C-alpha cells in the first residue's frame, strides 16, 4: 500500500509501475484516487473553516446574551446568529459523512494499487519470465528410476491418503511411522538452525486472526484464493504464520533501539488453493493443510534489502545442509503479489522430474504491511516512521519431503539420513522400507 501523498506527487511513476506489473486495468485508479483525495481534502478544509467560524459565532452569541440584560435588542441579534450556527452544524454533519465515505473509497483503491517494485526486479507478465540467478549443489539424475513421492512414502507405510479422503476429503493426508518422524525432524532441525545458528527468537503464534489483520498482511486476490473463514465469527485460519507474526505489531510503536526484530515461527497452515494451480490429485505437493517453520524480520527501511539477501541465503544453507541441490529464482514483476517489493523462490531439485520446484519463498514487502497495519517505529530523535517487513520459508513439509526423499533414495529403496537430521531421527542413518 502506497502513501497517498506519493501517488498525488508522482502519478506517472505509479502508473509506470502498474504497467510493469501488467495490470493496465488499474491505470484509471490512479487519477480516480487523486481526484477523490482532492475532494476529501477540500471537504476537510471546508469543515475546518466552518468549525473555526462556529467557534467565533458562539463567542459572539455569549457576548450578545450578556449585553441583552441591558439592551433587549441584542437577544434578537443573538437568535439570528444561532440560526447561522445551526445551519453550519447541519453542513458540518454533511461534510463529516462525505469525508467518511471518501476515506473508505480512497482506502479501497489504495489497497488495490500495487506497491512500487524494486528497480532490480525483472519485467515479465507471469512466472514463466522468472529468472534463475544461481544454483547451489549439483543436480543428480541417478541411473535407477525414482518413483512418485507417494509411492516412496507408501513403501515405508508412511502415508494414508485414502483414509484422509474419507475423513477430510481431497488435499489432506495421514503421515505415519518413519515418514511422520522425518516430517517432524525437518521442522525441529529448521527451528534449531534458526535459533542456534542464526540467533532468531522462536515464536508459536495464534493460528487464527481477525479480518482487519488479513487485510493488513495480504492483497484481496491472495485473500480470496487462500483464506478459510470461520463461519459466524470474525476469524480466519492462517495461511502461514507470517500473517499473525506481522499482525502481532498492529497499531504498535516500536522503539528503534529494538530493531531489527528477527523471529522464527512454527505453525500449521491452511489454504483453499483456489486458482490456476489447484490441488494435486494424488500427493502432498499442493494441499489444504501443511506445517511450516517461517522467518520474519521487522527492520529499518535502509536495512531491508540486506535482510532480504540474508533470509534467502539461510534457506539455501538449510537445504544444502540436508544435501538437497537448490537454485534461486528471481520473481518477475508480473509474478509479484501486490504488496511485494522484491521476491525470490528457492527451488529444490527433483531427480524424478529432472527439474526444480519451489520449496521456499522470500519476500521484501517494504512498508506495505506496516502502512496497512499501522506499525510505526520511534527513532532516537523522536520522529516516527514506518517499519519494513520481510518473510521467508525455512521449511514447509510435507512438500519439501518430496525433494528430500527423491534426493536421498537409494537403488535398493532405502533413504539415507544426512548427519544434520540424524539426532532428530533417533540416530538413524538409513530408513529401510517395509516388507
Short mmCIF file of C-alpha atoms in Angstrom, two decimals:
data_model
loop_
_atom_site.label_atom_id
_atom_site.label_comp_id
_atom_site.label_asym_id
_atom_site.label_seq_id
_atom_site.Cartn_x
_atom_site.Cartn_y
_atom_site.Cartn_z
CA UNK A 1 0.00 0.00 0.00
CA UNK A 2 1.42 3.33 -1.08
CA UNK A 3 1.32 6.71 0.67
CA UNK A 4 -1.45 8.80 -0.91
CA UNK A 5 0.94 11.75 -0.96
CA UNK A 6 3.36 9.74 -3.10
CA UNK A 7 0.54 8.88 -5.54
CA UNK A 8 -0.53 12.53 -5.64
CA UNK A 9 3.00 13.81 -6.26
CA UNK A 10 4.27 11.01 -8.54
CA UNK A 11 1.29 9.75 -10.57
CA UNK A 12 3.37 8.92 -13.65
CA UNK A 13 5.75 6.74 -11.63
CA UNK A 14 2.81 4.90 -10.06
CA UNK A 15 1.25 4.31 -13.49
CA UNK A 16 4.54 3.07 -14.90
CA UNK A 17 4.84 0.64 -12.00
CA UNK A 18 1.33 -0.66 -12.74
CA UNK A 19 2.33 -1.19 -16.38
CA UNK A 20 5.45 -3.09 -15.29
CA UNK A 21 3.18 -5.43 -13.36
CA UNK A 22 0.95 -5.89 -16.44
CA UNK A 23 -2.13 -4.62 -14.57
CA UNK A 24 -3.20 -1.96 -17.07
CA UNK A 25 -6.83 -2.26 -15.95
CA UNK A 26 -5.78 -0.49 -12.75
CA UNK A 27 -4.33 2.57 -14.52
CA UNK A 28 -7.56 4.64 -14.24
CA UNK A 29 -7.50 4.11 -10.48
CA UNK A 30 -4.53 6.48 -10.13
CA UNK A 31 -6.39 9.52 -11.49
CA UNK A 32 -9.57 8.43 -9.72
CA UNK A 33 -7.92 8.26 -6.31
CA UNK A 34 -6.13 11.59 -6.88
CA UNK A 35 -9.49 13.25 -7.66
CA UNK A 36 -11.13 11.61 -4.64
CA UNK A 37 -8.24 12.75 -2.47
CA UNK A 38 -8.64 16.33 -3.72
CA UNK A 39 -12.34 16.17 -2.92
CA UNK A 40 -11.58 14.72 0.51
CA UNK A 41 -9.05 17.41 1.35
CA UNK A 42 -11.47 20.11 0.15
CA UNK A 43 -14.17 18.70 2.43
CA UNK A 44 -11.76 18.72 5.35
CA UNK A 45 -10.75 22.31 4.54
CA UNK A 46 -14.36 23.47 4.39
CA UNK A 47 -15.13 21.65 7.63
CA UNK A 48 -12.18 23.26 9.41
CA UNK A 49 -13.32 26.69 8.21
CA UNK A 50 -16.87 26.07 9.44
CA UNK A 51 -15.66 24.88 12.84
CA UNK A 52 -13.49 27.95 13.26
CA UNK A 53 -16.38 30.19 12.22
CA UNK A 54 -18.76 28.34 14.56
CA UNK A 55 -16.42 28.94 17.49
CA UNK A 56 -16.25 32.63 16.57
CA UNK A 57 -20.05 32.89 16.32
CA UNK A 58 -20.52 31.03 19.61
CA UNK A 59 -18.39 33.66 21.34
CA UNK A 60 -20.49 36.40 19.72
CA UNK A 61 -23.68 34.76 20.98
CA UNK A 62 -22.32 34.64 24.51
CA UNK A 63 -21.32 38.28 24.34
CA UNK A 64 -24.68 39.38 22.91
CA UNK A 65 -26.64 37.42 25.50
CA UNK A 66 -24.66 39.19 28.19
CA UNK A 67 -25.45 42.56 26.62
CA UNK A 68 -29.15 41.64 26.29
CA UNK A 69 -29.62 42.23 30.00
CA UNK A 70 -29.23 45.94 29.35
CA UNK A 71 -30.28 46.03 25.70
CA UNK A 72 -33.07 43.51 24.82
CA UNK A 73 -32.44 44.04 21.08
CA UNK A 74 -29.18 42.13 21.47
CA UNK A 75 -31.16 38.96 22.26
CA UNK A 76 -32.81 39.08 18.84
CA UNK A 77 -29.41 39.57 17.22
CA UNK A 78 -28.09 36.57 19.14
CA UNK A 79 -31.02 34.44 17.92
CA UNK A 80 -30.20 35.30 14.31
CA UNK A 81 -26.60 34.20 14.83
CA UNK A 82 -27.83 30.97 16.45
CA UNK A 83 -29.66 30.20 13.20
CA UNK A 84 -26.36 30.59 11.34
CA UNK A 85 -24.67 28.21 13.80
CA UNK A 86 -27.47 25.65 13.34
CA UNK A 87 -27.15 25.84 9.55
CA UNK A 88 -23.38 25.41 9.80
CA UNK A 89 -23.84 22.44 12.14
CA UNK A 90 -26.05 20.77 9.53
CA UNK A 91 -23.45 21.41 6.87
CA UNK A 92 -20.72 20.01 9.13
CA UNK A 93 -22.68 16.78 9.53
CA UNK A 94 -22.96 16.52 5.75
CA UNK A 95 -19.23 17.11 5.37
CA UNK A 96 -18.32 14.56 8.05
CA UNK A 97 -20.47 11.94 6.29
CA UNK A 98 -18.87 12.85 2.98
CA UNK A 99 -15.35 12.66 4.49
CA UNK A 100 -16.03 9.17 5.87
CA UNK A 101 -17.40 7.96 2.51
CA UNK A 102 -14.47 9.43 0.58
CA UNK A 103 -11.99 7.98 3.05
CA UNK A 104 -13.45 4.49 2.52
CA UNK A 105 -13.32 4.85 -1.27
CA UNK A 106 -9.74 6.12 -1.16
CA UNK A 107 -8.65 3.30 1.14
CA UNK A 108 -10.25 0.65 -1.08
CA UNK A 109 -8.45 1.97 -4.16
CA UNK A 110 -5.15 2.36 -2.31
CA UNK A 111 -5.44 -1.28 -1.24
CA UNK A 112 -5.71 -2.18 -4.94
CA UNK A 113 -2.81 -0.11 -6.35
CA UNK A 114 0.35 -2.28 -6.15
CA UNK A 115 3.45 -1.48 -4.15
CA UNK A 116 6.37 0.07 -6.03
CA UNK A 117 8.68 -2.74 -7.10
CA UNK A 118 12.45 -2.64 -6.68
CA UNK A 119 14.36 -1.47 -9.80
CA UNK A 120 16.23 -4.79 -9.86
CA UNK A 121 13.05 -6.86 -10.41
CA UNK A 122 12.97 -8.47 -13.89
CA UNK A 123 10.00 -7.38 -16.00
CA UNK A 124 7.60 -10.05 -17.21
CA UNK A 125 3.88 -10.89 -17.17
CA UNK A 126 3.93 -14.17 -15.24
CA UNK A 127 6.08 -16.86 -13.61
CA UNK A 128 7.30 -18.09 -17.00
CA UNK A 129 9.52 -14.97 -17.00
CA UNK A 130 11.11 -15.64 -13.61
CA UNK A 131 14.90 -15.65 -13.83
CA UNK A 132 17.34 -18.22 -12.47
CA UNK A 133 20.02 -16.38 -10.51
CA UNK A 134 22.31 -19.17 -9.28
CA UNK A 135 22.48 -22.85 -8.36
CA UNK A 136 23.78 -24.46 -5.20
CA UNK A 137 24.82 -28.11 -5.36
CA UNK A 138 24.97 -30.29 -8.45
CA UNK A 139 21.62 -31.76 -9.56
CA UNK A 140 21.93 -35.52 -9.88
CA UNK A 141 19.93 -37.90 -12.06
CA UNK A 142 20.63 -41.44 -10.77
CA UNK A 143 20.93 -44.48 -13.06
CA UNK A 144 17.81 -46.02 -11.50
CA UNK A 145 14.20 -44.86 -11.63
CA UNK A 146 12.86 -42.52 -8.93
CA UNK A 147 9.23 -43.40 -8.09
CA UNK A 148 6.48 -40.86 -7.45
CA UNK A 149 6.79 -39.44 -3.92
CA UNK A 150 3.58 -41.10 -2.71
CA UNK A 151 4.91 -44.47 -3.85
CA UNK A 152 8.14 -43.85 -1.93
CA UNK A 153 6.19 -42.94 1.19
CA UNK A 154 3.91 -45.95 0.82
CA UNK A 155 6.95 -48.26 0.65
CA UNK A 156 7.60 -47.18 4.26
CA UNK A 157 3.92 -47.49 5.23
CA UNK A 158 4.30 -43.76 5.74
CA UNK A 159 1.18 -42.23 4.18
CA UNK A 160 -2.54 -42.95 4.05
CA UNK A 161 -4.33 -40.72 1.55
CA UNK A 162 -7.41 -42.94 1.27
CA UNK A 163 -8.24 -42.60 4.97
CA UNK A 164 -7.60 -38.84 4.81
CA UNK A 165 -10.01 -38.65 1.86
CA UNK A 166 -12.70 -40.42 3.82
CA UNK A 167 -12.21 -38.19 6.86
CA UNK A 168 -11.46 -34.79 5.31
CA UNK A 169 -11.60 -35.02 1.52
CA UNK A 170 -9.01 -34.35 -1.16
CA UNK A 171 -5.97 -32.28 -0.17
CA UNK A 172 -5.34 -33.90 3.24
CA UNK A 173 -3.12 -36.74 4.44
CA UNK A 174 -2.11 -39.04 7.26
CA UNK A 175 1.65 -39.42 7.73
CA UNK A 176 2.84 -42.43 9.71
CA UNK A 177 5.94 -44.07 11.14
CA UNK A 178 9.33 -43.05 9.78
CA UNK A 179 7.83 -40.57 7.31
CA UNK A 180 5.91 -38.79 10.07
CA UNK A 181 9.05 -38.74 12.19
CA UNK A 182 11.07 -37.40 9.27
CA UNK A 183 8.46 -34.66 8.83
CA UNK A 184 8.91 -33.59 12.45
CA UNK A 185 12.71 -33.99 12.29
CA UNK A 186 12.92 -31.49 9.43
CA UNK A 187 10.79 -28.96 11.34
CA UNK A 188 12.79 -29.43 14.55
CA UNK A 189 16.11 -29.06 12.73
CA UNK A 190 14.91 -25.91 10.94
CA UNK A 191 13.73 -24.46 14.27
CA UNK A 192 17.08 -25.12 15.95
CA UNK A 193 19.01 -23.90 12.89
CA UNK A 194 17.25 -20.54 13.10
CA UNK A 195 17.58 -20.27 16.88
CA UNK A 196 21.07 -21.64 17.49
CA UNK A 197 22.88 -20.71 14.28
CA UNK A 198 21.09 -17.53 13.22
CA UNK A 199 20.06 -16.11 16.59
CA UNK A 200 16.34 -15.71 15.82
CA UNK A 201 13.71 -15.72 18.57
CA UNK A 202 11.34 -18.69 18.46
CA UNK A 203 7.61 -17.92 18.47
CA UNK A 204 4.45 -20.02 18.37
CA UNK A 205 1.74 -17.62 17.15
CA UNK A 206 -2.08 -17.77 17.06
CA UNK A 207 -3.41 -19.91 14.23
CA UNK A 208 -6.45 -17.67 13.64
CA UNK A 209 -6.78 -13.93 13.10
CA UNK A 210 -9.32 -11.15 12.66
CA UNK A 211 -10.34 -9.82 9.27
CA UNK A 212 -8.58 -6.46 9.70
CA UNK A 213 -5.27 -8.32 10.14
CA UNK A 214 -5.94 -10.37 7.00
CA UNK A 215 -6.47 -7.16 5.01
CA UNK A 216 -3.30 -5.75 6.51
CA UNK A 217 -0.97 -8.56 5.52
CA UNK A 218 -2.17 -9.57 2.05
CA UNK A 219 -3.89 -8.36 -1.10
CA UNK A 220 -7.54 -9.10 -1.79
CA UNK A 221 -6.82 -11.65 -4.60
CA UNK A 222 -4.49 -13.55 -2.25
CA UNK A 223 -7.13 -13.48 0.47
CA UNK A 224 -9.85 -14.85 -1.84
CA UNK A 225 -7.62 -17.65 -3.14
CA UNK A 226 -6.17 -18.72 0.19
CA UNK A 227 -8.10 -17.95 3.36
CA UNK A 228 -10.61 -20.11 5.21
CA UNK A 229 -13.14 -18.05 7.19
CA UNK A 230 -14.69 -19.34 10.41
CA UNK A 231 -18.46 -19.23 9.88
CA UNK A 232 -20.25 -16.66 12.01
CA UNK A 233 -17.07 -15.20 13.50
CA UNK A 234 -14.56 -12.52 12.59
CA UNK A 235 -11.80 -15.14 12.40
CA UNK A 236 -9.76 -16.68 9.60
CA UNK A 237 -7.39 -19.68 9.66
CA UNK A 238 -3.86 -18.57 8.88
CA UNK A 239 -2.34 -19.47 5.52
CA UNK A 240 1.14 -19.01 7.00
CA UNK A 241 2.44 -17.84 10.37
CA UNK A 242 3.72 -14.67 8.70
CA UNK A 243 0.14 -13.41 8.94
CA UNK A 244 -0.17 -13.41 12.73
CA UNK A 245 3.54 -12.77 13.26
CA UNK A 246 3.29 -9.43 11.44
CA UNK A 247 -0.21 -8.88 12.82
CA UNK A 248 1.26 -9.00 16.32
CA UNK A 249 2.51 -5.44 15.79
CA UNK A 250 -0.75 -3.91 14.56
CA UNK A 251 -1.10 -0.28 15.74
CA UNK A 252 2.12 -0.56 17.74
CA UNK A 253 5.03 1.87 18.08
CA UNK A 254 8.35 0.02 18.21
CA UNK A 255 11.39 1.79 19.71
CA UNK A 256 14.08 1.95 17.06
CA UNK A 257 16.63 0.51 19.50
CA UNK A 258 14.71 -2.80 19.44
CA UNK A 259 15.17 -3.24 15.69
CA UNK A 260 15.72 -5.47 13.89
CA UNK A 261 13.19 -7.97 15.23
CA UNK A 262 14.32 -11.37 13.95
CA UNK A 263 11.74 -14.07 14.60
CA UNK A 264 11.20 -17.67 13.57
CA UNK A 265 7.78 -19.23 13.98
CA UNK A 266 6.12 -22.62 13.71
CA UNK A 267 2.53 -23.15 12.64
CA UNK A 268 0.16 -25.35 10.71
CA UNK A 269 -1.04 -23.60 7.55
CA UNK A 270 -4.46 -23.82 5.92
CA UNK A 271 -5.16 -22.86 2.31
CA UNK A 272 -8.13 -23.15 -0.02
CA UNK A 273 -5.78 -23.28 -3.05
CA UNK A 274 -8.32 -21.64 -5.35
CA UNK A 275 -6.98 -20.62 -8.74
CA UNK A 276 -4.90 -21.84 -11.63
CA UNK A 277 -2.75 -24.23 -9.61
CA UNK A 278 -5.49 -26.01 -7.71
CA UNK A 279 -4.95 -29.20 -5.73
CA UNK A 280 -2.80 -32.14 -6.66
CA UNK A 281 -4.90 -35.20 -7.41
CA UNK A 282 -2.69 -37.63 -5.51
CA UNK A 283 0.15 -36.39 -3.39
CA UNK A 284 1.36 -33.77 -0.95
CA UNK A 285 2.72 -31.07 -3.27
CA UNK A 286 -0.30 -28.72 -3.19
CA UNK A 287 -2.69 -29.39 -0.32
CA UNK A 288 -5.12 -27.72 2.08
CA UNK A 289 -3.06 -28.28 5.24
CA UNK A 290 0.67 -28.36 5.92
CA UNK A 291 3.20 -27.21 8.51
CA UNK A 292 5.90 -24.62 8.25
CA UNK A 293 8.84 -23.04 10.01
CA UNK A 294 8.98 -19.39 8.97
CA UNK A 295 11.43 -16.46 9.20
CA UNK A 296 10.15 -12.93 9.92
CA UNK A 297 12.11 -9.68 10.11
CA UNK A 298 10.86 -6.21 11.11
CA UNK A 299 13.57 -3.64 10.47
CA UNK A 300 14.54 -0.11 9.49
CA UNK A 301 13.90 0.75 5.80
CA UNK A 302 17.58 1.10 4.97
CA UNK A 303 18.28 -2.42 6.27
CA UNK A 304 15.54 -4.34 4.48
CA UNK A 305 17.45 -5.28 1.30
CA UNK A 306 20.38 -6.57 3.36
CA UNK A 307 17.94 -8.72 5.34
CA UNK A 308 16.29 -9.92 2.15
CA UNK A 309 19.61 -11.29 0.93
CA UNK A 310 20.35 -12.86 4.30
CA UNK A 311 16.98 -14.58 4.52
CA UNK A 312 17.05 -16.36 1.17
CA UNK A 313 20.67 -17.40 1.80
CA UNK A 314 19.57 -19.02 5.09
CA UNK A 315 17.15 -21.22 3.11
CA UNK A 316 19.92 -22.23 0.74
CA UNK A 317 22.21 -23.09 3.64
CA UNK A 318 19.49 -25.11 5.36
CA UNK A 319 18.71 -27.21 2.28
CA UNK A 320 22.37 -27.73 1.43
CA UNK A 321 22.92 -28.99 4.99
CA UNK A 322 20.26 -31.57 4.16
CA UNK A 323 22.20 -32.38 0.96
CA UNK A 324 19.45 -31.19 -1.38
CA UNK A 325 20.52 -29.24 -4.52
CA UNK A 326 18.66 -25.92 -4.89
CA UNK A 327 18.57 -22.81 -7.03
CA UNK A 328 17.50 -19.20 -6.51
CA UNK A 329 14.79 -17.99 -8.88
CA UNK A 330 14.09 -14.25 -9.07
CA UNK A 331 10.37 -13.48 -9.38
CA UNK A 332 9.46 -11.17 -12.25
CA UNK A 333 7.18 -8.14 -11.91
CA UNK A 334 4.01 -9.91 -13.02
CA UNK A 335 4.55 -12.75 -10.57
CA UNK A 336 4.87 -10.44 -7.55
CA UNK A 337 1.86 -10.13 -5.26
CA UNK A 338 0.75 -6.50 -4.97
CA UNK A 339 2.32 -5.89 -1.55
CA UNK A 340 5.77 -7.17 -2.52
CA UNK A 341 8.77 -5.00 -3.41
CA UNK A 342 11.01 -7.91 -4.35
CA UNK A 343 10.74 -11.68 -4.08
CA UNK A 344 12.55 -14.87 -4.98
CA UNK A 345 11.87 -18.57 -4.69
CA UNK A 346 14.29 -21.22 -3.56
CA UNK A 347 13.62 -24.30 -5.64
CA UNK A 348 14.77 -27.84 -4.90
CA UNK A 349 15.95 -30.34 -7.49
CA UNK A 350 13.61 -33.20 -8.38
CA UNK A 351 15.56 -36.19 -9.79
CA UNK A 352 12.30 -37.82 -10.85
CA UNK A 353 11.04 -34.85 -12.87
CA UNK A 354 14.56 -33.63 -13.68
CA UNK A 355 13.60 -30.06 -12.87
CA UNK A 356 13.43 -27.71 -9.89
CA UNK A 357 10.29 -26.92 -7.87
CA UNK A 358 9.50 -24.29 -5.23
CA UNK A 359 10.20 -25.09 -1.58
CA UNK A 360 10.77 -21.59 -0.14
CA UNK A 361 9.58 -18.08 -0.93
CA UNK A 362 11.44 -14.98 0.32
CA UNK A 363 9.79 -11.55 0.14
CA UNK A 364 10.57 -7.95 0.99
CA UNK A 365 7.28 -6.09 1.46
CA UNK A 366 8.83 -2.70 2.17
CA UNK A 367 6.44 -0.58 4.23
CA UNK A 368 3.25 -2.03 2.65
CA UNK A 369 2.16 -4.20 5.58
CA UNK A 370 3.34 -1.62 8.11
CA UNK A 371 1.25 1.10 6.43
CA UNK A 372 -1.87 -1.08 6.38
CA UNK A 373 -1.43 -2.26 9.96
CA UNK A 374 -0.07 0.95 11.48
CA UNK A 375 3.32 -0.49 12.51
CA UNK A 376 5.48 2.51 13.35
CA UNK A 377 8.99 2.99 14.65
CA UNK A 378 10.03 5.77 17.02
CA UNK A 379 13.53 6.96 16.16
CA UNK A 380 16.14 8.20 18.59
CA UNK A 381 15.19 11.75 17.56
CA UNK A 382 11.55 11.09 18.49
CA UNK A 383 10.33 11.08 14.87
CA UNK A 384 8.00 8.32 13.67
CA UNK A 385 8.38 6.26 10.50
CA UNK A 386 7.02 3.01 9.08
CA UNK A 387 8.91 -0.24 9.60
CA UNK A 388 9.83 -2.61 6.76
CA UNK A 389 8.72 -6.25 6.96
CA UNK A 390 10.15 -9.38 5.37
CA UNK A 391 9.31 -13.06 5.43
CA UNK A 392 10.81 -16.30 4.17
CA UNK A 393 10.13 -20.01 4.40
CA UNK A 394 12.55 -22.14 6.41
CA UNK A 395 10.90 -25.44 5.54
CA UNK A 396 7.32 -26.39 4.69
CA UNK A 397 6.76 -30.13 4.91
CA UNK A 398 5.33 -32.32 3.62
CA UNK A 399 6.06 -30.65 0.24
CA UNK A 400 9.78 -30.40 0.90
CA UNK A 401 9.80 -34.12 1.81
CA UNK A 402 9.29 -34.77 -1.91
CA UNK A 403 12.71 -33.24 -2.62
CA UNK A 404 14.23 -34.93 0.42
CA UNK A 405 13.03 -38.43 -0.45
CA UNK A 406 13.86 -38.17 -4.15
CA UNK A 407 17.39 -36.89 -3.48
CA UNK A 408 18.15 -39.44 -0.74
CA UNK A 409 16.50 -42.51 -2.25
CA UNK A 410 18.94 -45.34 -2.95
CA UNK A 411 18.71 -48.05 -5.59
CA UNK A 412 17.63 -50.63 -3.00
CA UNK A 413 14.71 -48.42 -1.87
CA UNK A 414 16.36 -47.20 1.33
CA UNK A 415 16.57 -43.49 2.17
CA UNK A 416 19.74 -42.04 3.67
CA UNK A 417 19.53 -39.51 6.51
CA UNK A 418 22.05 -36.62 6.40
CA UNK A 419 24.08 -36.00 9.55
CA UNK A 420 22.20 -32.82 10.47
CA UNK A 421 18.92 -34.77 10.84
CA UNK A 422 20.23 -37.95 12.49
CA UNK A 423 19.90 -36.59 16.08
CA UNK A 424 16.22 -35.90 15.35
CA UNK A 425 15.71 -39.40 13.93
CA UNK A 426 16.96 -41.33 16.95
CA UNK A 427 20.43 -41.68 15.44
CA UNK A 428 19.18 -43.48 12.32
CA UNK A 429 21.42 -43.12 9.29
CA UNK A 430 19.16 -45.02 6.89
CA UNK A 431 15.42 -45.65 6.59
CA UNK A 432 14.50 -49.11 5.35
CA UNK A 433 11.22 -49.77 3.53
CA UNK A 434 8.70 -52.19 4.99
CA UNK A 435 8.34 -55.67 3.56
#
